PDB file of C-alpha atoms in Angstrom:
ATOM      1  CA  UNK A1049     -10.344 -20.293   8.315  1.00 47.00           C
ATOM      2  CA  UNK A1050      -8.958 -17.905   5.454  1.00 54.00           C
ATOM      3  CA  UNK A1051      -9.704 -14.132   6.283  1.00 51.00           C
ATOM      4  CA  UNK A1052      -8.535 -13.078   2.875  1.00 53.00           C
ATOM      5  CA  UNK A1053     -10.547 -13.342  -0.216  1.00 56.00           C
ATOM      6  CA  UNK A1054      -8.475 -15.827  -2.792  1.00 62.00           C
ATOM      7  CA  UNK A1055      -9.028 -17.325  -5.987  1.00 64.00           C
ATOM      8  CA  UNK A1056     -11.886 -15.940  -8.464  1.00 67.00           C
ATOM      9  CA  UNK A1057     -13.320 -13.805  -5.369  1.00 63.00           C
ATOM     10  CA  UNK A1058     -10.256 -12.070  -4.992  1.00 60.00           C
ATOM     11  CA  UNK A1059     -10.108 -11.885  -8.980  1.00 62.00           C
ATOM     12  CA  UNK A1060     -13.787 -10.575  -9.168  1.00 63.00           C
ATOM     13  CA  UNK A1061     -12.839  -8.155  -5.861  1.00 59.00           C
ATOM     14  CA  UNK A1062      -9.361  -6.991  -7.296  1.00 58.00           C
ATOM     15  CA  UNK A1063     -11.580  -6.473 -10.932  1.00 60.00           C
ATOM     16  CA  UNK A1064     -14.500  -4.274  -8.627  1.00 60.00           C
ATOM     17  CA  UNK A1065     -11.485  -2.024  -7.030  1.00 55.00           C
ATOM     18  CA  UNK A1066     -10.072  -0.872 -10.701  1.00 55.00           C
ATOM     19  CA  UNK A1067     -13.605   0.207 -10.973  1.00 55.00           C
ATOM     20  CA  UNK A1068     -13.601   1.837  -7.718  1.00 53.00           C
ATOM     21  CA  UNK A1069     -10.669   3.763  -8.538  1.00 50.00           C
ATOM     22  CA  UNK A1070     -12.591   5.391 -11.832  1.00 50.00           C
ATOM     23  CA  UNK A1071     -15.442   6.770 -10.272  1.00 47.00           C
ATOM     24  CA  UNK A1072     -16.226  10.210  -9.917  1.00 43.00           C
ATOM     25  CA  UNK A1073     -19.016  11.230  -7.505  1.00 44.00           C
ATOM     26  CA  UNK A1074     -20.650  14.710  -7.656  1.00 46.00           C
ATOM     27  CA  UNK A1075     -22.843  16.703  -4.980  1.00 49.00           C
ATOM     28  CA  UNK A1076     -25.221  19.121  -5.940  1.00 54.00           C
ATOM     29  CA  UNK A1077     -24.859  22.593  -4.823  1.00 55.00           C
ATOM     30  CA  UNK A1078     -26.017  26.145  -4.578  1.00 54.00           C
ATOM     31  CA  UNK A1079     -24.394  29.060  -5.856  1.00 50.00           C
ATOM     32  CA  UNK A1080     -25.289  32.918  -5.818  1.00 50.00           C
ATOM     33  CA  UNK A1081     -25.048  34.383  -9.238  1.00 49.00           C
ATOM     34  CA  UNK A1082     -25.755  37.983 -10.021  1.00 52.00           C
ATOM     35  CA  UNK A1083     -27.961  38.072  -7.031  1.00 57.00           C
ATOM     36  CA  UNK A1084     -29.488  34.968  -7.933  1.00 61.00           C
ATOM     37  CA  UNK A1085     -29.359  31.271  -6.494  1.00 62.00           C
ATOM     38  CA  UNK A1086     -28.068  28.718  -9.117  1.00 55.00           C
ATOM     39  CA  UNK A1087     -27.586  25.152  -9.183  1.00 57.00           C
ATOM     40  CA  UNK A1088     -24.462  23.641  -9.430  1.00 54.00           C
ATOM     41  CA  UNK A1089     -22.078  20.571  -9.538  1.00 49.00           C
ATOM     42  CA  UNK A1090     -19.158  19.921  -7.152  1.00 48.00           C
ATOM     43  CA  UNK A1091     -16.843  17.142  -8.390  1.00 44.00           C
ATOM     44  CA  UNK A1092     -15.284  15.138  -5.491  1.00 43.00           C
ATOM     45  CA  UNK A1093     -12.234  12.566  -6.659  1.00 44.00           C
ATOM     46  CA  UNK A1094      -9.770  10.094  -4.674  1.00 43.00           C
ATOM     47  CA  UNK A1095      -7.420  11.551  -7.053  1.00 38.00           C
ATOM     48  CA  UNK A1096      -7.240  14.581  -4.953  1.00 41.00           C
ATOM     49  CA  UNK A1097      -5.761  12.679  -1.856  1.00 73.00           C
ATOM     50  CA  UNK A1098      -2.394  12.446  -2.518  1.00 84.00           C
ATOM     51  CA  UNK A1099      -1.457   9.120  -1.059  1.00 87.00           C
ATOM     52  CA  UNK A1100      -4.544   7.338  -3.460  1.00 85.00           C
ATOM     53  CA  UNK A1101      -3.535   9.736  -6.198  1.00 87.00           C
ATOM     54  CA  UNK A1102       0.608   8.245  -5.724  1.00 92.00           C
ATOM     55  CA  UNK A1103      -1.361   5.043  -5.816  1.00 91.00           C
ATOM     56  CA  UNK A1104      -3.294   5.436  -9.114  1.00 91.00           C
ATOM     57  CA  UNK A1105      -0.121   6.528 -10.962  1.00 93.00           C
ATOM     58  CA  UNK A1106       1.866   4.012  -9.473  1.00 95.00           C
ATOM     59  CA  UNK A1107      -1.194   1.192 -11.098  1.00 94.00           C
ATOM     60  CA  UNK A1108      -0.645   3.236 -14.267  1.00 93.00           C
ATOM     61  CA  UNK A1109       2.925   3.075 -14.371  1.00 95.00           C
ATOM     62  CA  UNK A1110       2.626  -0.470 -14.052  1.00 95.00           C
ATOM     63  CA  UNK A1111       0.305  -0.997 -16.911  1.00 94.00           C
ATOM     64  CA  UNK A1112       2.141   0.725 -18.895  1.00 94.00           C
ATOM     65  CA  UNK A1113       4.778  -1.114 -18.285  1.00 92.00           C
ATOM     66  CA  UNK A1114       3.256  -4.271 -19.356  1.00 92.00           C
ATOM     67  CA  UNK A1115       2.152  -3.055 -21.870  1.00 93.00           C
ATOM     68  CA  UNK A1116       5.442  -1.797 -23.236  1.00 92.00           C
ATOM     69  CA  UNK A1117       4.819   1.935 -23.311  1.00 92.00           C
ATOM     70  CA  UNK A1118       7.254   2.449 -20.289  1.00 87.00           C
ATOM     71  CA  UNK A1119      10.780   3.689 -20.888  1.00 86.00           C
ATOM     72  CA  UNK A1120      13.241   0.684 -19.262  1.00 81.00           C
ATOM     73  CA  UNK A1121      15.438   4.023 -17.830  1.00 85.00           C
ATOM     74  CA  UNK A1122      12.529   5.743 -16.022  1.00 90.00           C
ATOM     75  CA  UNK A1123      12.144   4.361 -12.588  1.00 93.00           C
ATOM     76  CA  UNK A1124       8.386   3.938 -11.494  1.00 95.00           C
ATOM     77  CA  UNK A1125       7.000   6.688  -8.612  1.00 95.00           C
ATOM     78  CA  UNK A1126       5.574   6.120  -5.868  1.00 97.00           C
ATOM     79  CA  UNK A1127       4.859   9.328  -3.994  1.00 96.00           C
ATOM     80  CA  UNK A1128       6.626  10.433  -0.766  1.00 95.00           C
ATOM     81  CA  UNK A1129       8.383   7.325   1.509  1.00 96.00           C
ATOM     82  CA  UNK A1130       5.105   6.523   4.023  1.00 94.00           C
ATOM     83  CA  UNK A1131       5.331   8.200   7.112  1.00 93.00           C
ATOM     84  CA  UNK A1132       5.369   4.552   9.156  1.00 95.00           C
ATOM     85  CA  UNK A1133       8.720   4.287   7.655  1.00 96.00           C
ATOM     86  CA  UNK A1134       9.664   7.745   8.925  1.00 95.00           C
ATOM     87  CA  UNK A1135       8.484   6.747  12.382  1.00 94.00           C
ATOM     88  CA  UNK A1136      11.424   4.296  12.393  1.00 95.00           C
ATOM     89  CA  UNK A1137      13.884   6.307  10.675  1.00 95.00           C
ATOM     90  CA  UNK A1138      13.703   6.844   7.313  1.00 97.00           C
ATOM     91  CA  UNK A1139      14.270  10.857   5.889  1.00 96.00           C
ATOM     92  CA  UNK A1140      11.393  12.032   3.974  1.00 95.00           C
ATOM     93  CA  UNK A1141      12.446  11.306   0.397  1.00 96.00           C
ATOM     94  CA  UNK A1142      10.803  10.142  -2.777  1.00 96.00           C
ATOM     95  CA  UNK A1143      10.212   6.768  -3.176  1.00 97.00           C
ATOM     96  CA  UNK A1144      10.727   4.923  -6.220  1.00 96.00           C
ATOM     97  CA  UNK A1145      11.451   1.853  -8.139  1.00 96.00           C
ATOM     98  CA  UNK A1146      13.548   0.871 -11.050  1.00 95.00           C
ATOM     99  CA  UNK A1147      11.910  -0.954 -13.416  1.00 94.00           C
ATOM    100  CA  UNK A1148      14.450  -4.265 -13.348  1.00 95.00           C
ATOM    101  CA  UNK A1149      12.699  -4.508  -9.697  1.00 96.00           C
ATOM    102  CA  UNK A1150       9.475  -4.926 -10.924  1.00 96.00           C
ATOM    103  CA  UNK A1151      10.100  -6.827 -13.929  1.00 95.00           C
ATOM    104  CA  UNK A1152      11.877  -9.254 -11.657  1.00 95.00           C
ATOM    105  CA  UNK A1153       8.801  -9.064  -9.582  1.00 96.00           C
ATOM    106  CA  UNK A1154       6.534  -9.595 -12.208  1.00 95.00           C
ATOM    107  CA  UNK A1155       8.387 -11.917 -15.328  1.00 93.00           C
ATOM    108  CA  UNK A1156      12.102 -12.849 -14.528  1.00 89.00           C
ATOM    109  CA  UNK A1157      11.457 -14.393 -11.193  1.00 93.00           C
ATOM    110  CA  UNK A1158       8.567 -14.235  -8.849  1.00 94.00           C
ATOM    111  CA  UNK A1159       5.144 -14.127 -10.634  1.00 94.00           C
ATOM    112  CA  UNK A1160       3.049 -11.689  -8.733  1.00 96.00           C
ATOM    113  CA  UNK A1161      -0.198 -10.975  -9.877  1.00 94.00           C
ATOM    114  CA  UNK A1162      -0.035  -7.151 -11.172  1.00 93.00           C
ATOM    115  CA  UNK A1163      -3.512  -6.705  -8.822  1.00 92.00           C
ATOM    116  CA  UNK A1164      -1.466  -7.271  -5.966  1.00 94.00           C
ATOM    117  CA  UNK A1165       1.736  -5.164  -7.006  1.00 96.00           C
ATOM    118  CA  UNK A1166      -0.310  -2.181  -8.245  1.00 95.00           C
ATOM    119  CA  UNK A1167      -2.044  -2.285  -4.391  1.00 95.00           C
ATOM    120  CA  UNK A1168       1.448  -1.536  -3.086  1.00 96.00           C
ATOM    121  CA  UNK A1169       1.596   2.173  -2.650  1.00 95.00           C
ATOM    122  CA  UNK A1170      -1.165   1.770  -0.415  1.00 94.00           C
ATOM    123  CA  UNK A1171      -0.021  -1.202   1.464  1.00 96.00           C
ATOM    124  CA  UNK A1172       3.049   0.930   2.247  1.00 96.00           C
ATOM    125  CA  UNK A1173       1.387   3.563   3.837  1.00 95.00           C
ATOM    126  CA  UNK A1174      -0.629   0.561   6.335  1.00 94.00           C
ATOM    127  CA  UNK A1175       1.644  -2.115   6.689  1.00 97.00           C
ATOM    128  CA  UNK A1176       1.224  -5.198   8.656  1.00 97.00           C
ATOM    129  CA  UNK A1177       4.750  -4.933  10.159  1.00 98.00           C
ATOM    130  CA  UNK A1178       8.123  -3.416   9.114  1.00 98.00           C
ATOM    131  CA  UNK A1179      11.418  -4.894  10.255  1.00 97.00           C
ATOM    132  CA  UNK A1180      15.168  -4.144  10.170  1.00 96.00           C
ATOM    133  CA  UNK A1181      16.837  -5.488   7.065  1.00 96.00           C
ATOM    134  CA  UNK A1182      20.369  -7.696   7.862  1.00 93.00           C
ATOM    135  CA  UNK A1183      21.491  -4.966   5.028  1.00 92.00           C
ATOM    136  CA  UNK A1184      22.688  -2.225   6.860  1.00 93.00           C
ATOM    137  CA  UNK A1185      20.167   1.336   5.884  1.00 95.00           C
ATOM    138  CA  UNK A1186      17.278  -0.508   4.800  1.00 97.00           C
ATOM    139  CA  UNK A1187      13.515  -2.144   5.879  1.00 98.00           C
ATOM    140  CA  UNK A1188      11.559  -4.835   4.872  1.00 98.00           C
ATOM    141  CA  UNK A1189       7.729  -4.123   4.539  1.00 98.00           C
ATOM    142  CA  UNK A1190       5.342  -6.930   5.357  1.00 98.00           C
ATOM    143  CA  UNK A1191       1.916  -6.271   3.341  1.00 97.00           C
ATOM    144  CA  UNK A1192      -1.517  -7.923   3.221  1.00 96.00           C
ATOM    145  CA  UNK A1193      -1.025  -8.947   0.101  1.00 96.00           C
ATOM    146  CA  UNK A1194      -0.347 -12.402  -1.472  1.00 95.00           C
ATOM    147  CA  UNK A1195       0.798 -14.442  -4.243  1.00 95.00           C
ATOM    148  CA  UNK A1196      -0.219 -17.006  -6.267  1.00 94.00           C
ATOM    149  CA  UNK A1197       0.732 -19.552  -3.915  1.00 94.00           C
ATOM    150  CA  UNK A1198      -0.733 -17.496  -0.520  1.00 95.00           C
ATOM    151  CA  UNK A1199       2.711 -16.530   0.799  1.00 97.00           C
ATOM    152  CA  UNK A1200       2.941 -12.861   1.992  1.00 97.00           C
ATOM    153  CA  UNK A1201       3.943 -10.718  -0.062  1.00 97.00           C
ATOM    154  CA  UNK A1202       7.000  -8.502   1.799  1.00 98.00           C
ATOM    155  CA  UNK A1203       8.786  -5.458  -0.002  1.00 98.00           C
ATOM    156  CA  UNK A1204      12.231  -4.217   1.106  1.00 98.00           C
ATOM    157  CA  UNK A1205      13.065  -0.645   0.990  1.00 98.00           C
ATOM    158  CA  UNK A1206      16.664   0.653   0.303  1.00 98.00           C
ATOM    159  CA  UNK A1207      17.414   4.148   1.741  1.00 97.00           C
ATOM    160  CA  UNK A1208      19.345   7.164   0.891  1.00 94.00           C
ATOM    161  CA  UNK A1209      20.081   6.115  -2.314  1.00 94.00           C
ATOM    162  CA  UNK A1210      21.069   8.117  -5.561  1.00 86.00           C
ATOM    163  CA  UNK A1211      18.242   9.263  -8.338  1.00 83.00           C
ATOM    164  CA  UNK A1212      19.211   7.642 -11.229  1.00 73.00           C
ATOM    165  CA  UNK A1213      21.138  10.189 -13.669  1.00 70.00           C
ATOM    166  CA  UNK A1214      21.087  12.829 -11.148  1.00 71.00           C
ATOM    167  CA  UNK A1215      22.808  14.116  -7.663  1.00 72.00           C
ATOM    168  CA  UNK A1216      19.099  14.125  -5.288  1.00 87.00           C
ATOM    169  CA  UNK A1217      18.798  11.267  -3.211  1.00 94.00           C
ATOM    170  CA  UNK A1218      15.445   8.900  -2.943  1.00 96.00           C
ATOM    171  CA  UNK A1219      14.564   5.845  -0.875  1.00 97.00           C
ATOM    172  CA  UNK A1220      13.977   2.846  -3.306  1.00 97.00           C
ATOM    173  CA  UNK A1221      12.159  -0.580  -3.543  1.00 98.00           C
ATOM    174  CA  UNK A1222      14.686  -3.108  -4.050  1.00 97.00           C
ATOM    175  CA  UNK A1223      12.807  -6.222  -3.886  1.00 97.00           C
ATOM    176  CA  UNK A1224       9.054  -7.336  -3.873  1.00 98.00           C
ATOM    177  CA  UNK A1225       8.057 -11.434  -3.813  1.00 97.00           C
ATOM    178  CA  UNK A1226       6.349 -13.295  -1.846  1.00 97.00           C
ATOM    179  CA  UNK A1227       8.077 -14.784   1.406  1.00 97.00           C
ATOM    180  CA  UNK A1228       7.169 -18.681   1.171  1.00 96.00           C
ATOM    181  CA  UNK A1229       9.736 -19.061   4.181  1.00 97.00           C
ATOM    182  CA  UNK A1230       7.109 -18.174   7.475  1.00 97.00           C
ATOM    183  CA  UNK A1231      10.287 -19.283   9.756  1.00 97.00           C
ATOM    184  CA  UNK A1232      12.340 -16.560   8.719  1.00 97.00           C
ATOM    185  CA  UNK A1233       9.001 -14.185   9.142  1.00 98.00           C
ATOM    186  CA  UNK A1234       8.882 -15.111  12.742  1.00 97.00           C
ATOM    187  CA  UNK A1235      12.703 -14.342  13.725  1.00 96.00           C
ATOM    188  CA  UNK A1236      11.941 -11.284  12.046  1.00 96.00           C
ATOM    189  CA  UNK A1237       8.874 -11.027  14.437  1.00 96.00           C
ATOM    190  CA  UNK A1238      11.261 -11.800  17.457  1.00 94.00           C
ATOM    191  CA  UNK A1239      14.122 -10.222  17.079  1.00 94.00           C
ATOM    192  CA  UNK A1240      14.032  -7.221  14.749  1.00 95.00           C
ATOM    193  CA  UNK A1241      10.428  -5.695  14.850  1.00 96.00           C
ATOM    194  CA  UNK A1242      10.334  -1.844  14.432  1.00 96.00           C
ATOM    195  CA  UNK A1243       6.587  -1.618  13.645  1.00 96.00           C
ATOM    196  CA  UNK A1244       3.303  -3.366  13.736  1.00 96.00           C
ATOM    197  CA  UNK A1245      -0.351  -2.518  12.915  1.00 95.00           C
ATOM    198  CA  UNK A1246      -2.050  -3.976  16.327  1.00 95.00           C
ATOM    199  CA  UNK A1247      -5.306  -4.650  13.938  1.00 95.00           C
ATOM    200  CA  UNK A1248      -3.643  -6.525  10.794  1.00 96.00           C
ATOM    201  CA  UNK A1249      -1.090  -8.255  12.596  1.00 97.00           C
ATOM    202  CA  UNK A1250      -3.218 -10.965  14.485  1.00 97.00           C
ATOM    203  CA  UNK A1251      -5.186 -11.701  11.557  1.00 96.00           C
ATOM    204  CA  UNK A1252      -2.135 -12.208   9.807  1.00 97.00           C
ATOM    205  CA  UNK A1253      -0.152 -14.307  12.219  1.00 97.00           C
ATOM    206  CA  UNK A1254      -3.358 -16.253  12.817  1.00 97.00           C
ATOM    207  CA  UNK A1255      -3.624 -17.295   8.999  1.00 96.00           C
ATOM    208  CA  UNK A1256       0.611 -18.378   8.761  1.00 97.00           C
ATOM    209  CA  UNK A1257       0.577 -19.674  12.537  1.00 97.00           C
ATOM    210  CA  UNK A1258       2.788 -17.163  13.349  1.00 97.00           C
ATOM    211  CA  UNK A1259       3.329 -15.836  16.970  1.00 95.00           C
ATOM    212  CA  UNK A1260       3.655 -12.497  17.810  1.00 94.00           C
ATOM    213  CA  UNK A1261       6.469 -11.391  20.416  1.00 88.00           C
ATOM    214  CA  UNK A1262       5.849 -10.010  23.686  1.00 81.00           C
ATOM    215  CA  UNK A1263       5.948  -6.694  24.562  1.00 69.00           C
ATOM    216  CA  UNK A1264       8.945  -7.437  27.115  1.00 62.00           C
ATOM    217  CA  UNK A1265      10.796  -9.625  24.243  1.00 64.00           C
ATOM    218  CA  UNK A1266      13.853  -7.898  23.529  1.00 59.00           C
ATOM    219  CA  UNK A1267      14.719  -6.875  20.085  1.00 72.00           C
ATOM    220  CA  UNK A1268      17.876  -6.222  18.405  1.00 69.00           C
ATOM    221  CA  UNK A1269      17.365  -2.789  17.567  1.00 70.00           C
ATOM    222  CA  UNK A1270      17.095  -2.450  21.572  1.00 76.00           C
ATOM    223  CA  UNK A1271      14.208   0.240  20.161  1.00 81.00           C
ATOM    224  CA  UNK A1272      10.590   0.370  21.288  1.00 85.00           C
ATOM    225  CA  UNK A1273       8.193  -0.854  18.825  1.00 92.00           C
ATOM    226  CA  UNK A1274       5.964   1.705  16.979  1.00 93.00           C
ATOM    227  CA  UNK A1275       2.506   1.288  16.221  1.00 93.00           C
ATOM    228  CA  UNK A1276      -0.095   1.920  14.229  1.00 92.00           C
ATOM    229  CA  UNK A1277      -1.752   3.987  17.218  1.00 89.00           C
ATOM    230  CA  UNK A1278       1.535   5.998  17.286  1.00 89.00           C
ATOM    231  CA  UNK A1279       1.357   7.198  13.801  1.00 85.00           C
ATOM    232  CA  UNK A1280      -0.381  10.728  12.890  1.00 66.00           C
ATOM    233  CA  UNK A1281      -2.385   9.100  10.125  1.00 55.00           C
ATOM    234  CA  UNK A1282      -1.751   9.944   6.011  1.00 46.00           C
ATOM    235  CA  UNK A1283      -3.441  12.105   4.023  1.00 38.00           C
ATOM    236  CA  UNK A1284      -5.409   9.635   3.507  1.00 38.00           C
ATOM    237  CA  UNK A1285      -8.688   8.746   5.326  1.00 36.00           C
ATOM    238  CA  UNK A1286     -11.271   6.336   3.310  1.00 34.00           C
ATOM    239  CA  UNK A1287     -13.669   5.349   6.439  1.00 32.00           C
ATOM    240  CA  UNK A1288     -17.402   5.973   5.789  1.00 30.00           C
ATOM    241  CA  UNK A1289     -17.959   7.362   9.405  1.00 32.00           C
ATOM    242  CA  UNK A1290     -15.550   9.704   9.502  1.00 30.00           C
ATOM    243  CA  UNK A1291     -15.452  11.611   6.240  1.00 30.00           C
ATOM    244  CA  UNK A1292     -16.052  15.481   5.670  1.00 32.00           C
ATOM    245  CA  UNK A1293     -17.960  17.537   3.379  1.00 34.00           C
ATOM    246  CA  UNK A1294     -15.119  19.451   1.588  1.00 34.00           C
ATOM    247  CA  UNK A1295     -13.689  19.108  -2.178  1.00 36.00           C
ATOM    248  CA  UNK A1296     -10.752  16.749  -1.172  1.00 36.00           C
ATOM    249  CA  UNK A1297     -12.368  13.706   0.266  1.00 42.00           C
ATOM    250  CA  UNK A1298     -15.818  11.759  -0.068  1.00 44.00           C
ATOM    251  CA  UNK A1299     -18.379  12.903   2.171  1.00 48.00           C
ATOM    252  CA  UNK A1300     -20.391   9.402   3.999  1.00 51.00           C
ATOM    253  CA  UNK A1301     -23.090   9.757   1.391  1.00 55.00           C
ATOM    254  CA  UNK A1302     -20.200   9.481  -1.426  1.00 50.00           C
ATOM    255  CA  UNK A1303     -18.359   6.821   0.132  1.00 53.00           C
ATOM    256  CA  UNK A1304     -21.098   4.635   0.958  1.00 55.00           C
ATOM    257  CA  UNK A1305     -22.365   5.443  -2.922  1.00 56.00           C
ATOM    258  CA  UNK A1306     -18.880   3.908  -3.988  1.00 52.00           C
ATOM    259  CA  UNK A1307     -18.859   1.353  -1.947  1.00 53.00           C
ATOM    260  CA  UNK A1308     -22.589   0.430  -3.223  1.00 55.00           C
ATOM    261  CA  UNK A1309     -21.420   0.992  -7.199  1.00 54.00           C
ATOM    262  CA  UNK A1310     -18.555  -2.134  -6.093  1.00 51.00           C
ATOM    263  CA  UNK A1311     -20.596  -3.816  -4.324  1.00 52.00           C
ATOM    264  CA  UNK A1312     -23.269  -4.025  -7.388  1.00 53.00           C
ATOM    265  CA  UNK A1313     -20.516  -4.407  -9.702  1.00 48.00           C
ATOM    266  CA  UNK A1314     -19.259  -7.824  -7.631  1.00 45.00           C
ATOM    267  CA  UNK A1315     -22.807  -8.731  -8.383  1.00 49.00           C
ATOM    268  CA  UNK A1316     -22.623  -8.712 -11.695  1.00 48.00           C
ATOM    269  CA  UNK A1317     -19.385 -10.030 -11.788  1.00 45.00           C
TER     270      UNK A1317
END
């Protein structure tokens, strides 16, 4: 049993989410003008939440990058560090990447799919798990995501570090692949846990046969573990039932008119 889509569904899913991300919904509404009711247009867009907005620039960045048009000096932005990772100790700092990281991501070395590495803003605000790096002052992110060859994809993030060309300090991905070695994953698991999403991480360990520690396992940190129930969510909040009328977020109506627009363009696809 394989929970996550792969192959040409995930290709024709991945293809229906770029669309996702251009739509604009409107609402009708009614104004008072000079004593008079008028009709209007409110314009609602993901772009105004800033975690999906850090997210779309992030996907830009990256196409630009592959397509040439992005200076080799200018690192790559990815909004404000998530606040899971401030939960276990990061400072609230931007977050960024140098672009050697993701061309070693994408060309030099490890081949991810640029679907999966422009999703990463996003998985770092809802990560499976996060762990304690063996380098001193950094994490490792597990994600959703895969490769090519179904391994997990895992990002670690470097902390404190200097902006380049300048004196403010930023926390910075250092590495993003795929982790083909599930062994490794699992000592991770049992000994240096600092977070874990108690909804993605059994689907997870039951794809890799992974097992996930006890609550009384001991881990190296000597810590407790945080969880996704522990964190006071993003700005971000994309479910259907929950969504308000205002002009930063869908309303239901909206979201389930989005959802139908990717849902008709998988159709088609």
């Amino acid at each position: 049993f394989r929970p996550y889509p792969e192959g040409e569904e995930r290709i024709a899913i991945n293809k229906a989410f770029d669309e996702f991300f251009n739509v604009l919904e409107t609402k009708e509404t009614e104004v008072t003008i000079a004593g008079e009711p008028k009709k209007g247009v409110a314009l609602f867009s993901l772009s105004n939440n800033t975690i999906v907005s850090s997210s779309i620039k992030f996907a830009r960045q990256v196409t630009d990058y592959l397509a040439g048009k992005l200076n080799q000096y200018d690192p790559l932005i990815l909004g404000d560090t998530p606040s899971v990772l401030l939960a276990v100790g990061a400072n609230n700092l931007p977050l960024q990447m140098d672009p050697s990281v993701l061309k070693k991501a994408m060309i030099e070395k490890h081949g991810l799919p640029a679907n999966a590495v422009k999703q990463l803003v996003t998985q770092l605000h809802n990560p499976v798990m996060v762990f304690d790096s063996k380098q001193e002052g950094a994490f490792v992110v597990l994600t959703e995501l895969t490769d090519d060859k179904g391994a997990p994809i895992i990002a670690a993030v470097h902390l404190d570090l200097r902006a380049a060309g300048g004196l403010a300090k930023v926390n910075k991905i250092a590495s993003i692949y795929g982790k083909e070695n599930l062994d490794e994953i699992q000592r991770w698991m049992n000994t240096r846990l600092r977070y874990v999403n108690n909804k993605k991480a059994p689907v997870l360990a039951d794809r890799f046969g992974l097992q996930l520690p006890d609550e009384s396992q001991s881990q190296e940190h000597g810590e407790r573990i945080v969880t996704d129930g522990d964190i006071v969510k993003d700005d971000i909040n994309l479910s259907v039932d929950s969504l308000t009328d205002s002009p930063t977020t869908f309303t239901k109506a909206q979201a389930e008119a989005v959802v139908a627009k990717a849902s008709a363009f998988l159709s088609d696809s």
